CSV table of C-alpha atoms and ligand atoms in Angstrom, one decimal:
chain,number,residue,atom,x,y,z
A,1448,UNK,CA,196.9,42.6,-43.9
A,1449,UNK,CA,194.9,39.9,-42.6
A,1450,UNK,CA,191.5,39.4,-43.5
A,1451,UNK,CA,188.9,36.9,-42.0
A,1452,UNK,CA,188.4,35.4,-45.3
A,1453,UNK,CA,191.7,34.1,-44.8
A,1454,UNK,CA,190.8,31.2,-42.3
A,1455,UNK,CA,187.9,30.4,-44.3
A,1456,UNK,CA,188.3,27.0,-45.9
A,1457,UNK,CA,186.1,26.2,-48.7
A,1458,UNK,CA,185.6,22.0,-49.8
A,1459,UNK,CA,185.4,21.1,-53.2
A,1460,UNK,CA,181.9,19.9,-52.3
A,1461,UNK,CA,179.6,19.6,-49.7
A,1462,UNK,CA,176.4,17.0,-49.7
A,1463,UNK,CA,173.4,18.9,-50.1
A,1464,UNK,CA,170.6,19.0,-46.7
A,1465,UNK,CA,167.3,20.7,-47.5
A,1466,UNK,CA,165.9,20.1,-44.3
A,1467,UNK,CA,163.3,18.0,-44.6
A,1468,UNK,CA,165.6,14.7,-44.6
A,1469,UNK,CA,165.9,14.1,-40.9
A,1470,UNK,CA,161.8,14.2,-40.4
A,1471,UNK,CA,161.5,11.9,-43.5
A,1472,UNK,CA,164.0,9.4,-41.9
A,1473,UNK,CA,162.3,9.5,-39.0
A,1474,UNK,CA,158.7,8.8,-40.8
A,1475,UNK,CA,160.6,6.1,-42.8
A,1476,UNK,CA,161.4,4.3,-39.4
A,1477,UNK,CA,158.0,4.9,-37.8
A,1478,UNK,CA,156.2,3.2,-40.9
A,1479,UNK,CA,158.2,-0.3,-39.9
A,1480,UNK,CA,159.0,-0.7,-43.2
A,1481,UNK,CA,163.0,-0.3,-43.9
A,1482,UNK,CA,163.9,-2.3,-46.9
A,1483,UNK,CA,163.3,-1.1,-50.4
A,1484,UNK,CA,160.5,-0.4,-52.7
A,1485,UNK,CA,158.8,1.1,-49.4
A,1486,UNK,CA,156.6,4.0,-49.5
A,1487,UNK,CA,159.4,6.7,-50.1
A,1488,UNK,CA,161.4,4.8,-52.8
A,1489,UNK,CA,158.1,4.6,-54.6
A,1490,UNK,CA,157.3,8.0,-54.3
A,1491,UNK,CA,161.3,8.6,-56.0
A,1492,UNK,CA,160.4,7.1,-58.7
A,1493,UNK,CA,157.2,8.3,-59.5
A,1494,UNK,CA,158.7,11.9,-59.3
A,1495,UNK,CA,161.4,10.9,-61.8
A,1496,UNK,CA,159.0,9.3,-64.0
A,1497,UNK,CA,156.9,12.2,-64.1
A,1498,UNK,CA,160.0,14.9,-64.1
A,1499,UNK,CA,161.5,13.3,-66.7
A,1500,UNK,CA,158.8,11.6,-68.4
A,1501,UNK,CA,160.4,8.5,-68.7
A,1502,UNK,CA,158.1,5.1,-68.5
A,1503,UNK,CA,160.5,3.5,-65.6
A,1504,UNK,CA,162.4,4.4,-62.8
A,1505,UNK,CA,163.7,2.0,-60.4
A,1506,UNK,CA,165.9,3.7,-57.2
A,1507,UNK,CA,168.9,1.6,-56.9
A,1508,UNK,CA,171.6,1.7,-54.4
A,1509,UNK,CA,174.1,3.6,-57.0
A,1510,UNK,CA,174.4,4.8,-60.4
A,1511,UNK,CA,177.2,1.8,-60.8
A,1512,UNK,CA,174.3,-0.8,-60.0
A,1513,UNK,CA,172.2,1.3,-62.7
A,1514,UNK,CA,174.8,0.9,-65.1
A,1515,UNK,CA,175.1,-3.1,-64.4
A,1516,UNK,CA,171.4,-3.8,-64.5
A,1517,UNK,CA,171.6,-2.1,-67.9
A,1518,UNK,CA,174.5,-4.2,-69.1
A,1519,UNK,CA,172.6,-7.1,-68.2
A,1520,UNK,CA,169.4,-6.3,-69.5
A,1521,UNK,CA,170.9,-6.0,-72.9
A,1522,UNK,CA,172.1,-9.3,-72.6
A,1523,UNK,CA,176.0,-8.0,-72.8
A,1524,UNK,CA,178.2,-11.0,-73.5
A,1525,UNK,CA,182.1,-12.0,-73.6
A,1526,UNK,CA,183.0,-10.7,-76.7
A,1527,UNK,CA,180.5,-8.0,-77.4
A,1528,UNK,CA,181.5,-4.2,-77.8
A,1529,UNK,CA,180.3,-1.2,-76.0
A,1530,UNK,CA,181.4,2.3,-77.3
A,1531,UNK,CA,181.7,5.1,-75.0
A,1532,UNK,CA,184.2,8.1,-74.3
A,1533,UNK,CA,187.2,7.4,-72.5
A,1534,UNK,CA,187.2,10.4,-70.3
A,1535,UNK,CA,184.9,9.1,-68.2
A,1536,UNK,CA,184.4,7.5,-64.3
A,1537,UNK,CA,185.3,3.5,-64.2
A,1538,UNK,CA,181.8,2.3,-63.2
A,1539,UNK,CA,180.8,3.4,-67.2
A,1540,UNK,CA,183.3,1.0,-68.7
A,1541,UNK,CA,183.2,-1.6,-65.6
A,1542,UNK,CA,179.4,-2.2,-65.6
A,1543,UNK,CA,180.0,-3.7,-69.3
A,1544,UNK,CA,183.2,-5.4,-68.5
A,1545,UNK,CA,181.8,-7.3,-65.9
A,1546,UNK,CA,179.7,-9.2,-68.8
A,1547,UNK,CA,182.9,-9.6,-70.6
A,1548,UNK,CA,182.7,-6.9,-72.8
A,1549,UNK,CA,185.4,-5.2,-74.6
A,1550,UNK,CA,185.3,-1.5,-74.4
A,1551,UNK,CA,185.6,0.8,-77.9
A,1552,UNK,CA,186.7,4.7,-76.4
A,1553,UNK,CA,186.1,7.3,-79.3
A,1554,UNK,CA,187.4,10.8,-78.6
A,1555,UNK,CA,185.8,13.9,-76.9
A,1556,UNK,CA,185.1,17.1,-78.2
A,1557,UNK,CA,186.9,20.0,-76.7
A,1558,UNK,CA,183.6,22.1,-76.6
A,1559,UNK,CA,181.5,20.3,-73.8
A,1560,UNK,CA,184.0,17.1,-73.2
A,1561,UNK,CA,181.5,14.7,-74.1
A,1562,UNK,CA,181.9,12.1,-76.8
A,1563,UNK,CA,182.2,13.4,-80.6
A,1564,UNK,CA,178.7,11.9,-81.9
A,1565,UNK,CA,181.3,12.4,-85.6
A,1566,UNK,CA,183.6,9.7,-84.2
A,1567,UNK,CA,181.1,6.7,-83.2
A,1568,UNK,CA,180.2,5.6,-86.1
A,1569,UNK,CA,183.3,4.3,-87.7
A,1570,UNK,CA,184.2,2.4,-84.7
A,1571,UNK,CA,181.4,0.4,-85.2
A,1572,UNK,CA,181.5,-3.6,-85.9
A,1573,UNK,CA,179.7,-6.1,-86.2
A,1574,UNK,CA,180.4,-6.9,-82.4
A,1575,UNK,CA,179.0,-3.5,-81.3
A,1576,UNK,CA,176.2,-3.8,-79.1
A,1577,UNK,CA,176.0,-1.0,-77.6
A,1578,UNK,CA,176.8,3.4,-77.4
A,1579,UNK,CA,177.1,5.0,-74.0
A,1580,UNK,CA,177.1,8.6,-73.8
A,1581,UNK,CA,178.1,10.3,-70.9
A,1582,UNK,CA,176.5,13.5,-70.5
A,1583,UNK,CA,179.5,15.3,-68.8
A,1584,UNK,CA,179.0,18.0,-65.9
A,1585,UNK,CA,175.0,17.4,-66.7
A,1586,UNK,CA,175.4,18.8,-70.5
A,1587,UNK,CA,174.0,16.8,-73.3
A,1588,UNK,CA,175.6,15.0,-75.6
A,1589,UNK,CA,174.5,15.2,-79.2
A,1590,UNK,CA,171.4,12.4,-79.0
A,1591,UNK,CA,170.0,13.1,-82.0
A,1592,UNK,CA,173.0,12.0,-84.2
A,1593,UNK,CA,173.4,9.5,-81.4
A,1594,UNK,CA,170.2,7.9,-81.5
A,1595,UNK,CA,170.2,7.9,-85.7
A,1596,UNK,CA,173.6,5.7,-85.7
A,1597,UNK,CA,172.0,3.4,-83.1
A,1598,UNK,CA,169.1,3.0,-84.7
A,1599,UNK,CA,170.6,2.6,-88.3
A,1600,UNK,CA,173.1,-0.1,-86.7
A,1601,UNK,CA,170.6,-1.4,-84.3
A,1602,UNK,CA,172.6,-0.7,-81.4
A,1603,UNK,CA,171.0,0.1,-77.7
A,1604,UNK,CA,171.9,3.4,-76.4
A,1605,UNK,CA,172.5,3.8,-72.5
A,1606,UNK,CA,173.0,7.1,-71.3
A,1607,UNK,CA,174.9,7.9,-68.0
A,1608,UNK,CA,173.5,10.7,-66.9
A,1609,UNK,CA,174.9,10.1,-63.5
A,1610,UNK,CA,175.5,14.1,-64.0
A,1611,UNK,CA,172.4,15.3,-65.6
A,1612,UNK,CA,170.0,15.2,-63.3
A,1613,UNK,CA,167.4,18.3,-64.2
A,1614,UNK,CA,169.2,18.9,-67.4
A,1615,UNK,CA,168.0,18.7,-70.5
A,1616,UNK,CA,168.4,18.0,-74.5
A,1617,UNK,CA,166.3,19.8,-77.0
A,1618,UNK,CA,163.4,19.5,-74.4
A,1619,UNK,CA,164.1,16.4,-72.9
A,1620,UNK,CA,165.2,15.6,-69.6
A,1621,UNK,CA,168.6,13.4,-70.3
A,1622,UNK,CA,167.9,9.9,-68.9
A,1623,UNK,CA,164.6,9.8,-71.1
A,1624,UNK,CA,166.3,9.3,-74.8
A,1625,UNK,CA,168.5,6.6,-74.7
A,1626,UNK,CA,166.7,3.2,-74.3
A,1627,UNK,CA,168.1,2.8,-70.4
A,1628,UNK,CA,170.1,5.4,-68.6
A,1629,UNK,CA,171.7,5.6,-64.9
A,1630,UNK,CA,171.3,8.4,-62.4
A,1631,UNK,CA,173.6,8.9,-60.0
A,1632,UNK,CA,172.6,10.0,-56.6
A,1633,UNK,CA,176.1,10.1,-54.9
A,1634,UNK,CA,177.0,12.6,-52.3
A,1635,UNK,CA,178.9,14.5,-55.2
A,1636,UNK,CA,176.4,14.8,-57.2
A,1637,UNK,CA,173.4,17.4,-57.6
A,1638,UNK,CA,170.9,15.4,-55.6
A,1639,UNK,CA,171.9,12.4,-52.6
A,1640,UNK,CA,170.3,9.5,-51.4
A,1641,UNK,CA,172.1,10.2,-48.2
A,1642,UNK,CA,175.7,9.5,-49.8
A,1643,UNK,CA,174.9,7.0,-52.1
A,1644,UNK,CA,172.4,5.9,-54.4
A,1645,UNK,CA,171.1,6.0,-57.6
A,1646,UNK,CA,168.4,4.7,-60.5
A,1647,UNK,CA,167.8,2.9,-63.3
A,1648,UNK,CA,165.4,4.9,-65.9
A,1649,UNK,CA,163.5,2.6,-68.8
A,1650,UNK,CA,162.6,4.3,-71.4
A,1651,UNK,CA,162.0,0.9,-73.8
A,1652,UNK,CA,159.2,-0.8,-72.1
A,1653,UNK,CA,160.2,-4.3,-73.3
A,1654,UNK,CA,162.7,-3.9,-70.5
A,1655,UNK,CA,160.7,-3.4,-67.6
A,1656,UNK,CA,159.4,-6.3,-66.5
A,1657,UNK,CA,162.8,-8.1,-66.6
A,1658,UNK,CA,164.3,-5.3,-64.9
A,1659,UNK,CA,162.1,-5.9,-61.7
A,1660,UNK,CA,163.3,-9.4,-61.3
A,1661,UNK,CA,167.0,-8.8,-62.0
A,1662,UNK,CA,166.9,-5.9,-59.1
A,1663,UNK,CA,165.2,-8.7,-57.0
A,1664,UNK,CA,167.8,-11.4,-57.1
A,1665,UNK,CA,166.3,-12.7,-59.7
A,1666,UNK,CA,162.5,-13.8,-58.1
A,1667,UNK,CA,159.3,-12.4,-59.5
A,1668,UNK,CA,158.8,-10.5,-55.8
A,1669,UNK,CA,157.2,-7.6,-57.3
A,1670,UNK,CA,155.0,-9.8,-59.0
A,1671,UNK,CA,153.9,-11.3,-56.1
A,1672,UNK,CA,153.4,-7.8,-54.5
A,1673,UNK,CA,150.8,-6.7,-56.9
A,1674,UNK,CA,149.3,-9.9,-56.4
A,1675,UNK,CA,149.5,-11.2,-59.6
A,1676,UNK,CA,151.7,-14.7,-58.4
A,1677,UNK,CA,150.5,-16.8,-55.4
A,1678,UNK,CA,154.0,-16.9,-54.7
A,1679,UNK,CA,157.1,-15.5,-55.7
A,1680,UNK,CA,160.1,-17.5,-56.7
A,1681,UNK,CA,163.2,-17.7,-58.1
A,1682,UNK,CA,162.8,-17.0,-62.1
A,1683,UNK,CA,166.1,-15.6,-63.7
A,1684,UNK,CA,169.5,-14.3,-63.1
A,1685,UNK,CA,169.4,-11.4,-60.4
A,1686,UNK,CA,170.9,-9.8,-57.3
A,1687,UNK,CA,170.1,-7.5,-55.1
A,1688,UNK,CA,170.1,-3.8,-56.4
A,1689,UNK,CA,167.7,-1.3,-54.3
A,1690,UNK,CA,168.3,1.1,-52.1
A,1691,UNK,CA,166.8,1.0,-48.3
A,1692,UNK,CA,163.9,3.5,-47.4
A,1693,UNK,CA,166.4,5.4,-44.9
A,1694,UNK,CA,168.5,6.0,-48.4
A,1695,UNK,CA,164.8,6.6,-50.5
A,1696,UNK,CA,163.7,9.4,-47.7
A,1697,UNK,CA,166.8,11.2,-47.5
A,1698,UNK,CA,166.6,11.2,-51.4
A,1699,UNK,CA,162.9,12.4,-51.3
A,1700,UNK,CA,163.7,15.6,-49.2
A,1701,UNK,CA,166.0,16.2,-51.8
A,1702,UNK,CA,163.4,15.8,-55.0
A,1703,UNK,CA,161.0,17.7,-53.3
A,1704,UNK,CA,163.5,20.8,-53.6
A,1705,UNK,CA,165.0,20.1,-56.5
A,1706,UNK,CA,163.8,23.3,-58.5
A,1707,UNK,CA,166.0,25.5,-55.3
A,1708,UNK,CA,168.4,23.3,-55.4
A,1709,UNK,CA,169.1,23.7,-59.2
A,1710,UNK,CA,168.5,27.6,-59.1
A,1711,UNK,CA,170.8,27.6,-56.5
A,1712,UNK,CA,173.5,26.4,-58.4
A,1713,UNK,CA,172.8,27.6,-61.3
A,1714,UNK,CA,172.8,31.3,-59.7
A,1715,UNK,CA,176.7,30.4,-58.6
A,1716,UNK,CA,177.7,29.0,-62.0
A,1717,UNK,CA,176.6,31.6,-64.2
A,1718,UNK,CA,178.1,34.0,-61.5
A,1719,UNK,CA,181.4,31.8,-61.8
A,1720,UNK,CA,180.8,32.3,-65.9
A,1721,UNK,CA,180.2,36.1,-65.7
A,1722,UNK,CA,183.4,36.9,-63.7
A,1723,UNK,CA,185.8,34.6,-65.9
A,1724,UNK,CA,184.5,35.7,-69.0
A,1725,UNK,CA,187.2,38.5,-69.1
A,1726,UNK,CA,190.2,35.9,-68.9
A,1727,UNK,CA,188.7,33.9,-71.7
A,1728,UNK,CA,189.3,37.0,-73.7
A,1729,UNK,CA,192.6,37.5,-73.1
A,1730,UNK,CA,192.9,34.0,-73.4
A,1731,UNK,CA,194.5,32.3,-70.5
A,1732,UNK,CA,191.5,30.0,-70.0
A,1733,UNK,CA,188.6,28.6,-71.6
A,1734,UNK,CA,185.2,28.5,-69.8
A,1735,UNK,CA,182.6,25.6,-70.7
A,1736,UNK,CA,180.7,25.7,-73.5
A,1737,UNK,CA,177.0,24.7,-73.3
A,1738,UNK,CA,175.3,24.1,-76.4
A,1739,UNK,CA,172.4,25.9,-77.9
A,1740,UNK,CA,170.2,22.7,-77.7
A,1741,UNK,CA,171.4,21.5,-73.7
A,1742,UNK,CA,169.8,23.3,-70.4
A,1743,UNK,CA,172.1,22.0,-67.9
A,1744,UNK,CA,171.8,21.6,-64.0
A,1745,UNK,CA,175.0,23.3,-63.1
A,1746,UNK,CA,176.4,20.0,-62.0
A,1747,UNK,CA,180.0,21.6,-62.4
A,1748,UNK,CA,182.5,24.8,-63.2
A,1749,UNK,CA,185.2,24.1,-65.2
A,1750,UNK,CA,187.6,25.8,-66.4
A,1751,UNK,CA,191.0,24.8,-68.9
A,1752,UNK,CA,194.2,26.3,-68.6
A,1753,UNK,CA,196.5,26.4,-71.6
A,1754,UNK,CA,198.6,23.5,-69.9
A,1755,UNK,CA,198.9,20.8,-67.5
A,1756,UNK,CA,202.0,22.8,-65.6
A,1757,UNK,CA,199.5,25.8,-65.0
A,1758,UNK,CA,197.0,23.9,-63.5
A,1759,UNK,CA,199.1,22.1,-61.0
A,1760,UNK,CA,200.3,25.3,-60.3
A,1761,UNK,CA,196.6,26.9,-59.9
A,1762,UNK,CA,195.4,24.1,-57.7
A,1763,UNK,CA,198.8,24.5,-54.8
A,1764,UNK,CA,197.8,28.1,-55.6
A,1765,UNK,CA,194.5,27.6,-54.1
A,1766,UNK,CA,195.2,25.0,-51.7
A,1767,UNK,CA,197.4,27.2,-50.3
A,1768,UNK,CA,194.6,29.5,-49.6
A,1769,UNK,CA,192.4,27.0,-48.2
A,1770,UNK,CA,190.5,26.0,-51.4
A,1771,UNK,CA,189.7,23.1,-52.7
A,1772,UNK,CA,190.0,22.7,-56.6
A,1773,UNK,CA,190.3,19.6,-58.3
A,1774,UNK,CA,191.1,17.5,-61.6
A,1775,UNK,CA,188.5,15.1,-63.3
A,1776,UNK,CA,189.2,11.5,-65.1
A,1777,UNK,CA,192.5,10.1,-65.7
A,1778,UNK,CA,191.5,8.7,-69.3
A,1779,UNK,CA,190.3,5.6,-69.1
A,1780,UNK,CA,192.7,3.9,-72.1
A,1781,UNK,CA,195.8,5.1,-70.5
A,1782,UNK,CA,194.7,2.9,-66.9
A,1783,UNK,CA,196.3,-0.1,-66.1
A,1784,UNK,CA,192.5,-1.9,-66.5
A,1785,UNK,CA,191.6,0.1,-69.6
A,1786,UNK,CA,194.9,-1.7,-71.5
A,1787,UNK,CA,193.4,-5.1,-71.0
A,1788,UNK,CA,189.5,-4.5,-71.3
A,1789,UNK,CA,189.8,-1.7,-73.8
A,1790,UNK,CA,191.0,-0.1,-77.1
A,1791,UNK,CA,190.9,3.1,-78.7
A,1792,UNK,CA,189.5,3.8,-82.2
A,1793,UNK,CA,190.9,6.5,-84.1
A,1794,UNK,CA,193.1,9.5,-82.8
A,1795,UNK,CA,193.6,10.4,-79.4
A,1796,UNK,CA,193.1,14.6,-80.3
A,1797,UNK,CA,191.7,15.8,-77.3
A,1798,UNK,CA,191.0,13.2,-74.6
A,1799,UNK,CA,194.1,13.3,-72.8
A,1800,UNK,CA,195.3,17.0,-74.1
A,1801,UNK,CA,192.0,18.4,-72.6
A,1802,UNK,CA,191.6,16.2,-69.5
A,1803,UNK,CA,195.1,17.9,-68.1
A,1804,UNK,CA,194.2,21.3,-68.8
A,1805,UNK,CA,190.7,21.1,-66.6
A,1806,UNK,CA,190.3,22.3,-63.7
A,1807,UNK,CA,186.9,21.9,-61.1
A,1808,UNK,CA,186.1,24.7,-59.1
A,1809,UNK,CA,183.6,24.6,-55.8
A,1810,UNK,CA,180.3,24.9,-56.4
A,1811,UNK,CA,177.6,23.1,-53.7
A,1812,UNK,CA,174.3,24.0,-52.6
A,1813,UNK,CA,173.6,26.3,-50.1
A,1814,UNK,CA,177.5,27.7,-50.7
A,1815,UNK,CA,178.0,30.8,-48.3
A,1816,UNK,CA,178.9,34.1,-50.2
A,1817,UNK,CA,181.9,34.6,-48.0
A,1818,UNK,CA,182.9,31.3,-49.6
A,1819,UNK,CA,181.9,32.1,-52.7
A,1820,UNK,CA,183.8,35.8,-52.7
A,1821,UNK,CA,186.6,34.2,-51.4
A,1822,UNK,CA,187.3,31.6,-54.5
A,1823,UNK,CA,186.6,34.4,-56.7
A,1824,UNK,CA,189.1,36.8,-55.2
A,1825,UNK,CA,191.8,34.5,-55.4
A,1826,UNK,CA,191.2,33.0,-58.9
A,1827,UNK,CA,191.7,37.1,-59.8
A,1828,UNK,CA,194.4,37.1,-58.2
A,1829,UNK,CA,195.5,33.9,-60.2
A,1830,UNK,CA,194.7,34.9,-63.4
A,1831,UNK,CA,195.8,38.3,-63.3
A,1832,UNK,CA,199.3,37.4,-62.8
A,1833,UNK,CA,198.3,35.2,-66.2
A,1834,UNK,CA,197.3,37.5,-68.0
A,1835,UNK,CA,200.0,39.8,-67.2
A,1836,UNK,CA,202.5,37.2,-67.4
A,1837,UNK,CA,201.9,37.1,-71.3
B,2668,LIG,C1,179.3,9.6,-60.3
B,2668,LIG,C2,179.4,8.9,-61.6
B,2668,LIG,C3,179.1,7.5,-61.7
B,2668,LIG,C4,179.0,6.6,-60.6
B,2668,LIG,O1,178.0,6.9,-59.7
B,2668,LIG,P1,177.8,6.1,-58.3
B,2668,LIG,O2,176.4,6.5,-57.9
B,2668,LIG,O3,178.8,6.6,-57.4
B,2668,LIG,O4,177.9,4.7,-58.6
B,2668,LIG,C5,179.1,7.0,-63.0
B,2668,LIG,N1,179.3,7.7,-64.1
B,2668,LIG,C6,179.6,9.0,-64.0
B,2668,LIG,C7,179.8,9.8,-65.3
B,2668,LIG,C8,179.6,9.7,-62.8
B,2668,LIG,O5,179.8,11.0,-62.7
């Protein structure tokens, strides 16, 4: 029988609109002031500094550009090595290789995806410069441990929260432990600058000032702003990394709802959870696992299937239902780039094994419930025949 559901397609994703972005635009042109660091980017960052309590935030025009500034302001050079997971988007590894840094991928942990804080420290050397956790589908990694080895080895820790936006570790908002991390304010992501964008949070003062400059190719301009330089000059190394005030009012609208935005999502995830949790019992997936100490943001669903061959079949399943479900990182080591910029220490356990068994599942604000019921009913109808396939 035919259904209505069954013309319905549902995206992977669809870029979150509050509704306040297309007045905010419009006040951002009226003021006369496009470029950045306008009214509306500094109003950004003072709602991250003050949501996340972090000391710094500078909007920048993506989470990439975040991720360079930070390579730079640690003074990354040829030769040095960063440690990070391998499952993990390019821009993590790139921002570092750019500076001529060789990348050092330790494994995941099958729990939560996210590095194995038990791995990092033998794949230390005296090169090491740096450990970059990525806190995958806005769960925390283990910052504690992290942060001891850093400190012990006197390494800087940069997290790539790109994800974790609203999340947190042990109380605190990810992006305010490390001593730099990235946000990522993509169109994927939880919160958009209008498709892209992103910022740079300092959480180790010493890198503030420096920071300014670099994100203004390299001239003490913001300096000069405050009035404290007659004129404003060319002073460092620097290029041009912030975002324009059409991008900082589009992201505004979206800060100013973030609490809906994230109850929102997390209202479908745990739904996602709650209906799935069955299957995980009879064991023909595993659902995420979030840690006692992490309060995510909903960022994601996943879910692993027992193989690589059952989720290519769930995803035709699906697509031939008009949903959209998709695979994360090809492992960074196993890329054509990650040969020459990169090696792996230790054993490969779980990296690649788990990458092929996940699966991403739609989840967007503002997602209609006849979308919603309709991803539901035919991931039933998928894992059923699982189930009673054993
Ligand atoms: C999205 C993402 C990035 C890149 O963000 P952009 O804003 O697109 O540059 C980097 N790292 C991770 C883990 C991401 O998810």
């Amino acid at each position: 029988m035919q259904n209505k559901l069954d013309f319905l397609a549902v995206p992977f994703n669809r870029p979150p609109v509050t509704g306040n972005e297309l007045s905010y635009i419009m006040n951002a042109i009226a003021s006369n002031k496009l470029s950045g660091d306008g009214p509306f980017a500094k109003r950004c960052e003072s709602w991250l500094e003050q949501k996340t309590n972090t000391k710094k935030a500078l909007l920048t025009p993506s989470c990439t550009h975040a991720l360079e500034m930070a390579a730079l302001l640690i003074n990354i050079k040829p030769g040095d090595e960063v440690i990070m997971p391998s499952y993990t988007f390019v821009s993590t590894a790139n921002a570092f290789v750019l500076r001529g840094a060789k990348i050092v991928f330790v494994d995941i942990r099958p729990d939560t995806m996210n590095i194995d804080e038990t791995k990092i420290e033998a794949a230390i050397t005296p090169r090491t410069k740096a450990i970059v956790p990525v806190h995958y589908a806005g769960v925390g990694c283990e910052m504690d441990t992290i942060m001891e080895i850093a400190s012990r080895h006197n390494l800087y820790v940069i997290e790539d929260a790109a994800q974790g936006v609203m999340s947190e570790y042990k109380g605190k908002s990810l992006g305010s432990i490390g001593h730099l991390a990235a946000f990522s304010f993509h169109e994927t992501k939880n919160y958009t600058a209008g498709g892209e964008g992103g910022a740079l949070l300092i959480n180790d003062s010493k890198f503030i000032e420096r920071a300014e400059i670099l994100r203004e190719k390299g001239t003490n301009r913001s300096n000069f702003f405050r009035g404290m330089v007659d004129k404003y000059t060319w002073v460092d190394i620097g290029s041009s990394m912030l975002p324009s005030e059409i991008q900082a009012s589009y992201l505004f609208a979206q800060l100013e709802s973030a609490d809906k935005i994230n109850l929102d999502r997390l209202e479908r995830w745990n739904t996602y959870y709650k209906e799935l949790k069955a299957y995980q019992e009879e064991r023909v997936i595993q659902l995420p696992v979030i840690p006692e100490s992490c309060q995510h943001n909903a960022h994601m669903f996943y879910l692993k299937f027992s193989d690589i061959q059952t989720r290519s079949q769930f995803i035709s399943y699906m697509k031939q239902n008009d949903i959209l479900t998709v695979f994360h990182y090809l492992p960074l080591h196993s890329t054509k780039a990650g040969q020459s910029h990169s090696r792996f220490h230790g054993e490969d356990n779980y990296t690649t094994s788990e990458s092929e068994k996940l699966v991403r599942l739609p989840l967007y604000f503002n997602m209609s419930d006849e979308e919603f019921n309709k991803v539901l009913h035919h991931l039933e109808l998928f894992l059923t025949q699982l189930v009673e396939a054993k």
